[in-house]
mmCIF file of C-alpha atoms in Angstrom:
data_model
loop_
_atom_site.group_PDB
_atom_site.id
_atom_site.type_symbol
_atom_site.label_atom_id
_atom_site.label_comp_id
_atom_site.label_asym_id
_atom_site.label_seq_id
_atom_site.Cartn_x
_atom_site.Cartn_y
_atom_site.Cartn_z
ATOM 1 C CA MET Z 38 14.382 -2.783 -34.931
ATOM 2 C CA LYS Z 39 12.874 -0.225 -37.285
ATOM 3 C CA LYS Z 40 9.123 -0.295 -37.954
ATOM 4 C CA VAL Z 41 8.223 -0.593 -41.613
ATOM 5 C CA LEU Z 42 4.429 -0.827 -41.167
ATOM 6 C CA GLN Z 43 2.123 0.107 -38.292
ATOM 7 C CA ILE Z 44 -1.590 -0.625 -37.906
ATOM 8 C CA ILE Z 45 -3.379 1.466 -35.277
ATOM 9 C CA ASP Z 46 -6.891 0.684 -33.948
ATOM 10 C CA LEU Z 47 -8.225 -0.668 -37.249
ATOM 11 C CA HIS Z 48 -11.983 -1.283 -37.499
ATOM 12 C CA VAL Z 49 -13.492 -2.696 -40.718
ATOM 13 C CA SER Z 50 -17.127 -3.634 -41.341
ATOM 14 C CA PHE Z 51 -19.129 -5.075 -44.253
ATOM 15 C CA ARG Z 52 -22.666 -4.099 -45.209
ATOM 16 C CA THR Z 53 -24.827 -7.145 -45.949
ATOM 17 C CA TYR Z 54 -28.537 -7.875 -46.330
ATOM 18 C CA GLY Z 55 -28.474 -9.282 -42.806
ATOM 19 C CA GLY Z 56 -26.837 -6.203 -41.291
ATOM 20 C CA SER Z 57 -23.319 -4.964 -40.628
ATOM 21 C CA VAL Z 58 -20.554 -7.515 -40.019
ATOM 22 C CA GLN Z 59 -17.798 -6.182 -37.728
ATOM 23 C CA ALA Z 60 -14.984 -8.145 -39.384
ATOM 24 C CA VAL Z 61 -12.016 -6.323 -37.811
ATOM 25 C CA ARG Z 62 -12.420 -4.717 -34.381
ATOM 26 C CA GLY Z 63 -9.504 -2.669 -33.147
ATOM 27 C CA VAL Z 64 -6.433 -4.393 -34.587
ATOM 28 C CA ASN Z 65 -3.035 -2.996 -33.581
ATOM 29 C CA LEU Z 66 0.104 -4.394 -35.221
ATOM 30 C CA ASP Z 67 3.709 -3.309 -35.668
ATOM 31 C CA VAL Z 68 5.737 -4.860 -38.472
ATOM 32 C CA TYR Z 69 9.534 -4.553 -38.445
ATOM 33 C CA GLU Z 70 12.136 -4.563 -41.196
ATOM 34 C CA ASN Z 71 13.469 -7.941 -42.402
ATOM 35 C CA GLU Z 72 11.124 -10.001 -40.211
ATOM 36 C CA THR Z 73 8.499 -12.616 -40.996
ATOM 37 C CA LEU Z 74 5.299 -11.822 -39.104
ATOM 38 C CA VAL Z 75 2.740 -14.631 -39.265
ATOM 39 C CA ILE Z 76 -0.915 -13.805 -38.573
ATOM 40 C CA VAL Z 77 -2.700 -16.994 -37.523
ATOM 41 C CA GLY Z 78 -6.278 -17.866 -36.630
ATOM 42 C CA GLU Z 79 -9.294 -19.850 -37.797
ATOM 43 C CA SER Z 80 -11.440 -18.876 -40.783
ATOM 44 C CA GLY Z 81 -13.475 -15.716 -40.233
ATOM 45 C CA CYS Z 82 -11.194 -14.193 -37.597
ATOM 46 C CA GLY Z 83 -10.252 -11.174 -39.759
ATOM 47 C CA LYS Z 84 -6.797 -12.173 -41.071
ATOM 48 C CA SER Z 85 -7.442 -11.678 -44.773
ATOM 49 C CA VAL Z 86 -9.573 -8.562 -44.249
ATOM 50 C CA THR Z 87 -6.685 -6.991 -42.322
ATOM 51 C CA SER Z 88 -4.201 -7.806 -45.091
ATOM 52 C CA GLN Z 89 -6.500 -6.595 -47.872
ATOM 53 C CA THR Z 90 -7.092 -3.361 -45.975
ATOM 54 C CA MET Z 91 -3.328 -2.782 -45.952
ATOM 55 C CA MET Z 92 -3.420 -3.010 -49.751
ATOM 56 C CA ARG Z 93 -6.688 -1.056 -50.074
ATOM 57 C CA LEU Z 94 -8.246 -3.951 -52.011
ATOM 58 C CA LEU Z 95 -11.564 -4.286 -50.170
ATOM 59 C CA PRO Z 96 -14.739 -3.859 -52.277
ATOM 60 C CA ALA Z 97 -15.850 -0.236 -52.012
ATOM 61 C CA TYR Z 98 -19.558 -1.077 -52.339
ATOM 62 C CA SER Z 99 -19.690 -3.219 -49.187
ATOM 63 C CA ALA Z 100 -16.569 -2.676 -47.080
ATOM 64 C CA ARG Z 101 -16.062 0.297 -44.811
ATOM 65 C CA VAL Z 102 -13.071 1.273 -42.692
ATOM 66 C CA GLU Z 103 -14.831 2.625 -39.609
ATOM 67 C CA GLN Z 104 -11.669 3.993 -38.031
ATOM 68 C CA GLY Z 105 -7.950 3.404 -37.767
ATOM 69 C CA GLU Z 106 -4.633 4.187 -39.413
ATOM 70 C CA ILE Z 107 -2.123 2.138 -41.413
ATOM 71 C CA TRP Z 108 1.279 3.831 -41.564
ATOM 72 C CA PHE Z 109 3.909 2.899 -44.129
ATOM 73 C CA ARG Z 110 6.974 5.055 -43.597
ATOM 74 C CA ASP Z 111 5.474 8.530 -43.125
ATOM 75 C CA LYS Z 112 2.223 7.908 -45.021
ATOM 76 C CA ASP Z 113 -1.173 6.819 -43.715
ATOM 77 C CA LEU Z 114 -2.294 4.422 -46.457
ATOM 78 C CA LEU Z 115 -5.960 4.896 -45.574
ATOM 79 C CA SER Z 116 -5.804 8.627 -46.301
ATOM 80 C CA LEU Z 117 -4.127 8.339 -49.717
ATOM 81 C CA SER Z 118 -5.971 8.803 -53.003
ATOM 82 C CA GLU Z 119 -6.326 5.792 -55.295
ATOM 83 C CA LYS Z 120 -3.712 7.278 -57.633
ATOM 84 C CA GLU Z 121 -1.237 7.659 -54.756
ATOM 85 C CA MET Z 122 -2.003 4.133 -53.567
ATOM 86 C CA ARG Z 123 -1.292 2.700 -57.019
ATOM 87 C CA SER Z 124 2.246 4.075 -56.774
ATOM 88 C CA ILE Z 125 2.740 2.025 -53.576
ATOM 89 C CA ARG Z 126 0.752 -1.119 -54.387
ATOM 90 C CA GLY Z 127 2.990 -3.643 -56.113
ATOM 91 C CA VAL Z 128 6.038 -1.388 -55.808
ATOM 92 C CA ASP Z 129 6.572 -0.862 -52.064
ATOM 93 C CA ILE Z 130 3.990 -3.380 -50.816
ATOM 94 C CA SER Z 131 3.084 -6.504 -52.821
ATOM 95 C CA MET Z 132 0.629 -9.299 -52.193
ATOM 96 C CA ILE Z 133 0.441 -12.995 -53.070
ATOM 97 C CA PHE Z 134 -3.086 -14.380 -53.191
ATOM 98 C CA GLN Z 135 -4.358 -17.754 -52.057
ATOM 99 C CA ASP Z 136 -5.292 -19.349 -55.407
ATOM 100 C CA PRO Z 137 -2.777 -18.631 -58.172
ATOM 101 C CA MET Z 138 -4.973 -20.062 -60.930
ATOM 102 C CA THR Z 139 -7.683 -17.452 -60.336
ATOM 103 C CA ALA Z 140 -5.082 -14.663 -60.100
ATOM 104 C CA LEU Z 141 -3.426 -15.528 -63.425
ATOM 105 C CA ASN Z 142 -4.859 -14.700 -66.845
ATOM 106 C CA PRO Z 143 -5.094 -17.950 -68.889
ATOM 107 C CA THR Z 144 -4.977 -16.050 -72.214
ATOM 108 C CA LEU Z 145 -1.660 -14.258 -71.582
ATOM 109 C CA THR Z 146 1.822 -15.750 -71.524
ATOM 110 C CA ILE Z 147 3.794 -15.997 -68.306
ATOM 111 C CA GLY Z 148 6.206 -13.362 -69.613
ATOM 112 C CA ASP Z 149 3.464 -10.834 -70.383
ATOM 113 C CA GLN Z 150 1.946 -11.181 -66.926
ATOM 114 C CA LEU Z 151 5.252 -11.181 -65.094
ATOM 115 C CA MET Z 152 6.581 -8.110 -66.902
ATOM 116 C CA GLU Z 153 3.376 -6.074 -66.671
ATOM 117 C CA ALA Z 154 4.080 -4.582 -63.231
ATOM 118 C CA ALA Z 155 7.686 -3.753 -64.078
ATOM 119 C CA LYS Z 156 6.624 -1.978 -67.274
ATOM 120 C CA GLU Z 157 4.014 0.004 -65.353
ATOM 121 C CA HIS Z 158 6.115 1.112 -62.396
ATOM 122 C CA GLN Z 159 9.776 1.025 -63.407
ATOM 123 C CA LYS Z 160 11.594 3.123 -65.966
ATOM 124 C CA LYS Z 161 13.350 0.300 -67.750
ATOM 125 C CA THR Z 162 13.805 -0.705 -71.369
ATOM 126 C CA LYS Z 163 12.001 -3.742 -72.752
ATOM 127 C CA LYS Z 164 15.273 -5.673 -72.637
ATOM 128 C CA GLN Z 165 15.899 -4.734 -68.991
ATOM 129 C CA VAL Z 166 12.355 -5.753 -68.004
ATOM 130 C CA LYS Z 167 12.775 -9.119 -69.717
ATOM 131 C CA GLU Z 168 16.096 -9.675 -67.966
ATOM 132 C CA ALA Z 169 14.446 -8.824 -64.632
ATOM 133 C CA ALA Z 170 11.655 -11.337 -65.349
ATOM 134 C CA ILE Z 171 14.161 -14.097 -66.150
ATOM 135 C CA ARG Z 172 16.118 -13.245 -62.996
ATOM 136 C CA MET Z 173 12.951 -13.450 -60.866
ATOM 137 C CA LEU Z 174 11.924 -16.827 -62.298
ATOM 138 C CA ASP Z 175 15.413 -18.092 -61.551
ATOM 139 C CA LEU Z 176 15.237 -16.655 -58.006
ATOM 140 C CA VAL Z 177 12.035 -18.565 -57.224
ATOM 141 C CA GLY Z 178 13.471 -21.809 -58.595
ATOM 142 C CA ILE Z 179 11.680 -22.210 -61.938
ATOM 143 C CA PRO Z 180 13.961 -24.116 -64.362
ATOM 144 C CA GLN Z 181 14.710 -22.827 -67.873
ATOM 145 C CA PRO Z 182 13.323 -19.349 -67.060
ATOM 146 C CA LYS Z 183 13.955 -17.849 -70.516
ATOM 147 C CA GLU Z 184 11.890 -20.530 -72.277
ATOM 148 C CA ARG Z 185 9.168 -20.412 -69.605
ATOM 149 C CA LEU Z 186 8.332 -16.791 -70.428
ATOM 150 C CA LYS Z 187 6.587 -17.970 -73.615
ATOM 151 C CA GLN Z 188 4.374 -20.501 -71.843
ATOM 152 C CA TYR Z 189 0.850 -20.133 -70.388
ATOM 153 C CA PRO Z 190 -0.398 -20.744 -66.808
ATOM 154 C CA HIS Z 191 -1.994 -24.111 -67.671
ATOM 155 C CA GLN Z 192 1.455 -25.409 -68.612
ATOM 156 C CA PHE Z 193 2.687 -24.862 -65.035
ATOM 157 C CA SER Z 194 2.064 -27.206 -62.111
ATOM 158 C CA GLY Z 195 0.363 -25.912 -58.945
ATOM 159 C CA GLY Z 196 3.658 -25.411 -57.134
ATOM 160 C CA MET Z 197 5.215 -23.656 -60.116
ATOM 161 C CA ARG Z 198 2.209 -21.331 -60.416
ATOM 162 C CA GLN Z 199 2.662 -20.371 -56.778
ATOM 163 C CA ARG Z 200 6.349 -19.715 -57.433
ATOM 164 C CA LEU Z 201 5.307 -17.568 -60.401
ATOM 165 C CA MET Z 202 2.986 -15.533 -58.133
ATOM 166 C CA ILE Z 203 5.909 -14.934 -55.782
ATOM 167 C CA ALA Z 204 8.064 -13.811 -58.724
ATOM 168 C CA MET Z 205 5.320 -11.407 -59.874
ATOM 169 C CA ALA Z 206 5.079 -9.933 -56.385
ATOM 170 C CA LEU Z 207 8.853 -9.457 -56.146
ATOM 171 C CA ILE Z 208 9.690 -8.113 -59.599
ATOM 172 C CA CYS Z 209 9.397 -4.462 -58.480
ATOM 173 C CA GLU Z 210 11.552 -5.183 -55.407
ATOM 174 C CA PRO Z 211 8.975 -4.288 -52.703
ATOM 175 C CA HIS Z 212 9.835 -3.585 -49.079
ATOM 176 C CA VAL Z 213 6.848 -5.573 -47.740
ATOM 177 C CA LEU Z 214 5.445 -8.834 -49.118
ATOM 178 C CA ILE Z 215 2.001 -9.974 -47.915
ATOM 179 C CA ALA Z 216 1.211 -13.658 -48.551
ATOM 180 C CA ASP Z 217 -2.397 -14.698 -47.931
ATOM 181 C CA GLU Z 218 -2.600 -18.473 -47.351
ATOM 182 C CA PRO Z 219 0.044 -19.122 -50.050
ATOM 183 C CA THR Z 220 0.331 -22.859 -49.390
ATOM 184 C CA THR Z 221 -3.282 -23.892 -48.684
ATOM 185 C CA ALA Z 222 -3.956 -25.520 -52.074
ATOM 186 C CA LEU Z 223 -0.617 -27.343 -52.219
ATOM 187 C CA ASP Z 224 0.373 -30.808 -51.023
ATOM 188 C CA VAL Z 225 2.705 -31.026 -48.047
ATOM 189 C CA THR Z 226 5.864 -31.641 -50.093
ATOM 190 C CA ILE Z 227 5.348 -28.582 -52.317
ATOM 191 C CA GLN Z 228 4.203 -26.592 -49.278
ATOM 192 C CA ALA Z 229 7.523 -27.242 -47.569
ATOM 193 C CA GLN Z 230 9.380 -26.146 -50.712
ATOM 194 C CA ILE Z 231 7.417 -22.880 -50.925
ATOM 195 C CA LEU Z 232 8.044 -22.084 -47.254
ATOM 196 C CA GLU Z 233 11.741 -22.787 -47.693
ATOM 197 C CA LEU Z 234 11.642 -20.486 -50.718
ATOM 198 C CA PHE Z 235 10.213 -17.657 -48.595
ATOM 199 C CA LYS Z 236 13.095 -17.973 -46.129
ATOM 200 C CA ASP Z 237 15.645 -18.081 -48.938
ATOM 201 C CA ILE Z 238 14.169 -15.024 -50.685
ATOM 202 C CA GLN Z 239 14.143 -13.047 -47.450
ATOM 203 C CA LYS Z 240 17.842 -13.790 -46.903
ATOM 204 C CA LYS Z 241 18.685 -12.694 -50.448
ATOM 205 C CA THR Z 242 16.467 -9.593 -50.723
ATOM 206 C CA GLY Z 243 15.804 -8.452 -47.122
ATOM 207 C CA VAL Z 244 12.064 -8.151 -47.811
ATOM 208 C CA THR Z 245 9.679 -7.988 -44.834
ATOM 209 C CA ILE Z 246 7.086 -10.783 -45.025
ATOM 210 C CA ILE Z 247 3.570 -10.804 -43.560
ATOM 211 C CA LEU Z 248 2.200 -14.341 -43.854
ATOM 212 C CA ILE Z 249 -1.499 -15.098 -43.328
ATOM 213 C CA THR Z 250 -2.362 -18.690 -42.378
ATOM 214 C CA HIS Z 251 -4.505 -20.974 -40.235
ATOM 215 C CA ASP Z 252 -1.821 -23.675 -40.211
ATOM 216 C CA LEU Z 253 0.391 -23.794 -37.130
ATOM 217 C CA GLY Z 254 2.836 -25.984 -39.034
ATOM 218 C CA VAL Z 255 3.513 -23.017 -41.315
ATOM 219 C CA VAL Z 256 4.011 -20.817 -38.240
ATOM 220 C CA ALA Z 257 6.585 -23.196 -36.793
ATOM 221 C CA GLN Z 258 8.620 -23.237 -40.010
ATOM 222 C CA VAL Z 259 8.928 -19.569 -40.950
ATOM 223 C CA ALA Z 260 7.735 -17.151 -38.239
ATOM 224 C CA ASP Z 261 9.928 -14.679 -36.412
ATOM 225 C CA ARG Z 262 6.881 -13.259 -34.605
ATOM 226 C CA VAL Z 263 3.284 -14.483 -34.420
ATOM 227 C CA ALA Z 264 0.024 -12.532 -34.076
ATOM 228 C CA VAL Z 265 -2.935 -14.701 -33.030
ATOM 229 C CA MET Z 266 -6.325 -13.352 -34.170
ATOM 230 C CA TYR Z 267 -9.787 -14.306 -32.963
ATOM 231 C CA GLY Z 268 -13.177 -12.656 -33.459
ATOM 232 C CA GLY Z 269 -11.725 -9.724 -35.406
ATOM 233 C CA LYS Z 270 -9.105 -8.916 -32.766
ATOM 234 C CA VAL Z 271 -5.457 -9.693 -32.084
ATOM 235 C CA VAL Z 272 -5.496 -11.624 -28.807
ATOM 236 C CA GLU Z 273 -1.798 -12.475 -28.468
ATOM 237 C CA ILE Z 274 1.517 -11.423 -30.054
ATOM 238 C CA GLY Z 275 4.950 -12.851 -29.420
ATOM 239 C CA THR Z 276 7.998 -14.484 -30.888
ATOM 240 C CA ARG Z 277 7.635 -17.995 -32.273
ATOM 241 C CA ARG Z 278 9.153 -19.333 -29.040
ATOM 242 C CA ASP Z 279 6.750 -17.254 -26.899
ATOM 243 C CA ILE Z 280 3.705 -18.620 -28.701
ATOM 244 C CA PHE Z 281 4.745 -22.270 -28.908
ATOM 245 C CA TYR Z 282 6.419 -22.674 -25.510
ATOM 246 C CA ASN Z 283 4.712 -20.077 -23.319
ATOM 247 C CA PRO Z 284 1.197 -19.357 -24.704
ATOM 248 C CA GLN Z 285 -0.878 -17.147 -22.424
ATOM 249 C CA HIS Z 286 -4.283 -16.828 -24.088
ATOM 250 C CA PRO Z 287 -6.713 -19.785 -23.751
ATOM 251 C CA TYR Z 288 -7.398 -19.640 -27.506
ATOM 252 C CA THR Z 289 -3.700 -19.938 -28.352
ATOM 253 C CA LYS Z 290 -3.433 -22.885 -25.972
ATOM 254 C CA GLY Z 291 -6.512 -24.430 -27.594
ATOM 255 C CA LEU Z 292 -4.986 -24.096 -31.066
ATOM 256 C CA LEU Z 293 -1.781 -25.786 -29.948
ATOM 257 C CA HIS Z 294 -3.634 -28.638 -28.221
ATOM 258 C CA SER Z 295 -5.728 -29.324 -31.334
ATOM 259 C CA VAL Z 296 -2.740 -29.824 -33.649
ATOM 260 C CA PRO Z 297 -0.943 -33.188 -33.801
ATOM 261 C CA ARG Z 298 2.767 -33.196 -32.883
ATOM 262 C CA LEU Z 299 5.391 -35.927 -32.800
ATOM 263 C CA ASP Z 300 6.127 -35.238 -29.108
ATOM 264 C CA MET Z 301 2.457 -35.268 -28.072
ATOM 265 C CA LYS Z 302 1.513 -38.100 -25.715
ATOM 266 C CA ASP Z 303 -2.062 -37.056 -24.939
ATOM 267 C CA GLU Z 304 -5.052 -37.102 -27.297
ATOM 268 C CA LEU Z 305 -5.919 -34.079 -29.399
ATOM 269 C CA ILE Z 306 -8.322 -31.692 -27.666
ATOM 270 C CA PRO Z 307 -10.721 -29.873 -30.006
ATOM 271 C CA ILE Z 308 -11.922 -26.334 -29.284
ATOM 272 C CA GLU Z 309 -15.619 -26.747 -28.539
ATOM 273 C CA GLY Z 310 -18.253 -24.229 -29.593
ATOM 274 C CA SER Z 311 -18.332 -21.704 -32.434
ATOM 275 C CA PRO Z 312 -16.681 -18.339 -33.163
ATOM 276 C CA PRO Z 313 -18.619 -15.234 -32.055
ATOM 277 C CA ASP Z 314 -21.393 -13.743 -34.184
ATOM 278 C CA LEU Z 315 -19.776 -10.654 -35.712
ATOM 279 C CA PHE Z 316 -23.183 -9.233 -36.630
ATOM 280 C CA ALA Z 317 -23.525 -8.647 -32.876
ATOM 281 C CA PRO Z 318 -20.014 -8.947 -31.388
ATOM 282 C CA PRO Z 319 -19.668 -9.609 -27.647
ATOM 283 C CA LYS Z 320 -18.963 -6.661 -25.361
ATOM 284 C CA GLY Z 321 -16.211 -8.500 -23.562
ATOM 285 C CA CYS Z 322 -13.575 -11.001 -24.637
ATOM 286 C CA PRO Z 323 -14.551 -12.573 -28.000
ATOM 287 C CA TYR Z 324 -13.429 -16.008 -26.764
ATOM 288 C CA THR Z 325 -15.462 -16.010 -23.554
ATOM 289 C CA GLU Z 326 -18.226 -18.382 -24.747
ATOM 290 C CA ARG Z 327 -15.687 -21.088 -25.625
ATOM 291 C CA CYS Z 328 -13.283 -20.500 -22.743
ATOM 292 C CA GLN Z 329 -13.194 -23.030 -19.897
ATOM 293 C CA GLU Z 330 -11.568 -20.455 -17.591
ATOM 294 C CA ALA Z 331 -13.855 -17.473 -18.296
ATOM 295 C CA MET Z 332 -14.687 -15.141 -15.413
ATOM 296 C CA LYS Z 333 -17.546 -12.727 -14.886
ATOM 297 C CA VAL Z 334 -15.442 -9.781 -16.080
ATOM 298 C CA CYS Z 335 -14.813 -11.552 -19.410
ATOM 299 C CA ASP Z 336 -18.494 -11.140 -20.351
ATOM 300 C CA HIS Z 337 -18.604 -7.392 -19.832
ATOM 301 C CA LEU Z 338 -15.192 -5.841 -20.479
ATOM 302 C CA MET Z 339 -12.733 -6.250 -23.324
ATOM 303 C CA PRO Z 340 -9.348 -7.299 -21.871
ATOM 304 C CA TYR Z 341 -6.584 -4.704 -21.940
ATOM 305 C CA GLU Z 342 -3.123 -5.464 -23.246
ATOM 306 C CA THR Z 343 -0.879 -7.212 -20.711
ATOM 307 C CA GLN Z 344 2.896 -7.215 -21.217
ATOM 308 C CA CYS Z 345 4.132 -10.719 -20.406
ATOM 309 C CA THR Z 346 7.729 -10.132 -21.515
ATOM 310 C CA GLN Z 347 9.503 -7.572 -23.659
ATOM 311 C CA THR Z 348 8.467 -9.490 -26.793
ATOM 312 C CA HIS Z 349 5.164 -10.996 -25.646
ATOM 313 C CA THR Z 350 1.752 -9.356 -25.076
ATOM 314 C CA VAL Z 351 -1.715 -10.812 -24.538
ATOM 315 C CA HIS Z 352 -5.306 -9.565 -24.211
ATOM 316 C CA CYS Z 353 -6.714 -11.800 -21.473
ATOM 317 C CA TRP Z 354 -8.146 -11.057 -18.021
ATOM 318 C CA LEU Z 355 -6.496 -14.213 -16.644
ATOM 319 C CA GLN Z 356 -3.128 -12.508 -17.098
ATOM 320 C CA ASP Z 357 -4.256 -9.071 -15.866
ATOM 321 C CA GLU Z 358 -3.655 -8.168 -12.216
ATOM 322 C CA ARG Z 359 -6.749 -5.944 -12.226
ATOM 323 C CA ALA Z 360 -8.963 -9.018 -12.667
ATOM 324 C CA LYS Z 361 -7.836 -10.188 -9.218
ATOM 325 C CA GLN Z 362 -9.182 -7.081 -7.515
ATOM 326 C CA THR Z 363 -12.491 -7.223 -5.655
ATOM 327 C CA ILE Z 364 -14.341 -5.266 -8.356
ATOM 328 C CA PHE Z 365 -13.470 -7.942 -10.916
ATOM 329 C CA THR Z 366 -13.908 -10.998 -8.637
ATOM 330 C CA SER Z 367 -12.120 -14.069 -9.977
ATOM 331 C CA THR Z 368 -15.014 -16.399 -9.142
ATOM 332 C CA GLN Z 369 -15.972 -18.537 -12.115
ATOM 333 C CA ARG Z 370 -18.664 -17.090 -14.348
ATOM 334 C CA GLY Z 371 -20.916 -20.124 -13.840
ATOM 335 C CA SER Z 372 -21.484 -19.132 -10.208
ATOM 336 C CA PHE Z 373 -23.279 -15.940 -11.196
#
């Protein structure tokens, strides 16, 4: 498969009154053409910061990219000027935000907002832009698309507003679509419809989708590959089958055990403890304080990448042969 986007050793911090928050700490990700990559993890793990860095949408006054590269085709997005980035943002890479009501302007019609990007980036006549807008509304399943162009956001239901956001992101026919928690504010019935819509749109357009979520139910429905994030790092990457049927990282296993399933016979097991303090991140594995299997090495050294299968990698000392050597003694941490 051909890579369409590549993130290399990305580090992002935020300046606050309390100090510097190390929100993203060495993220590496490859995104391939025509796939749906789902980035999953609890709140504060760095999912949204990673996606907003791809789009160069972080606030300049507080956010700082300490190091790293984000390659789209032959361009490092982090080295482009704002003018150059504007020619990519919305055209080659688009983003759907979590709350459509805050992303839509209540004083402008649906048509004005939907056609704005096409007018800005595409050399089309007014008639062609309008036809494209009607076609997009029809693609995302909004009935009577021609009449809807004259309406305002408050006249749309929550699910229809989310469909409108998808149409706005797709109107310039991007190669990559980033969706940040697109179903969080929706009830389960509408959520299922939106996820089905993503799969349908990908079949019809071939767009690559990066989906950000904390909901493993979303992962199960749409993911081709899954990247599990924790403490600002990617701790495990694999196909949907790898993650659900052969998880290797204790955090991934904890997530799966804390979600109800129809085939589950045992009680739900919550993940005890709290995420790491990213004002002073741990030197070793970010999950070590909550891990029931942590070893002495986990406190002091960040785990290297271990290749489980051709499609499955994990950052965990439990899966690393070097941890079994004398220098890394496998005795439980509590004994020291």
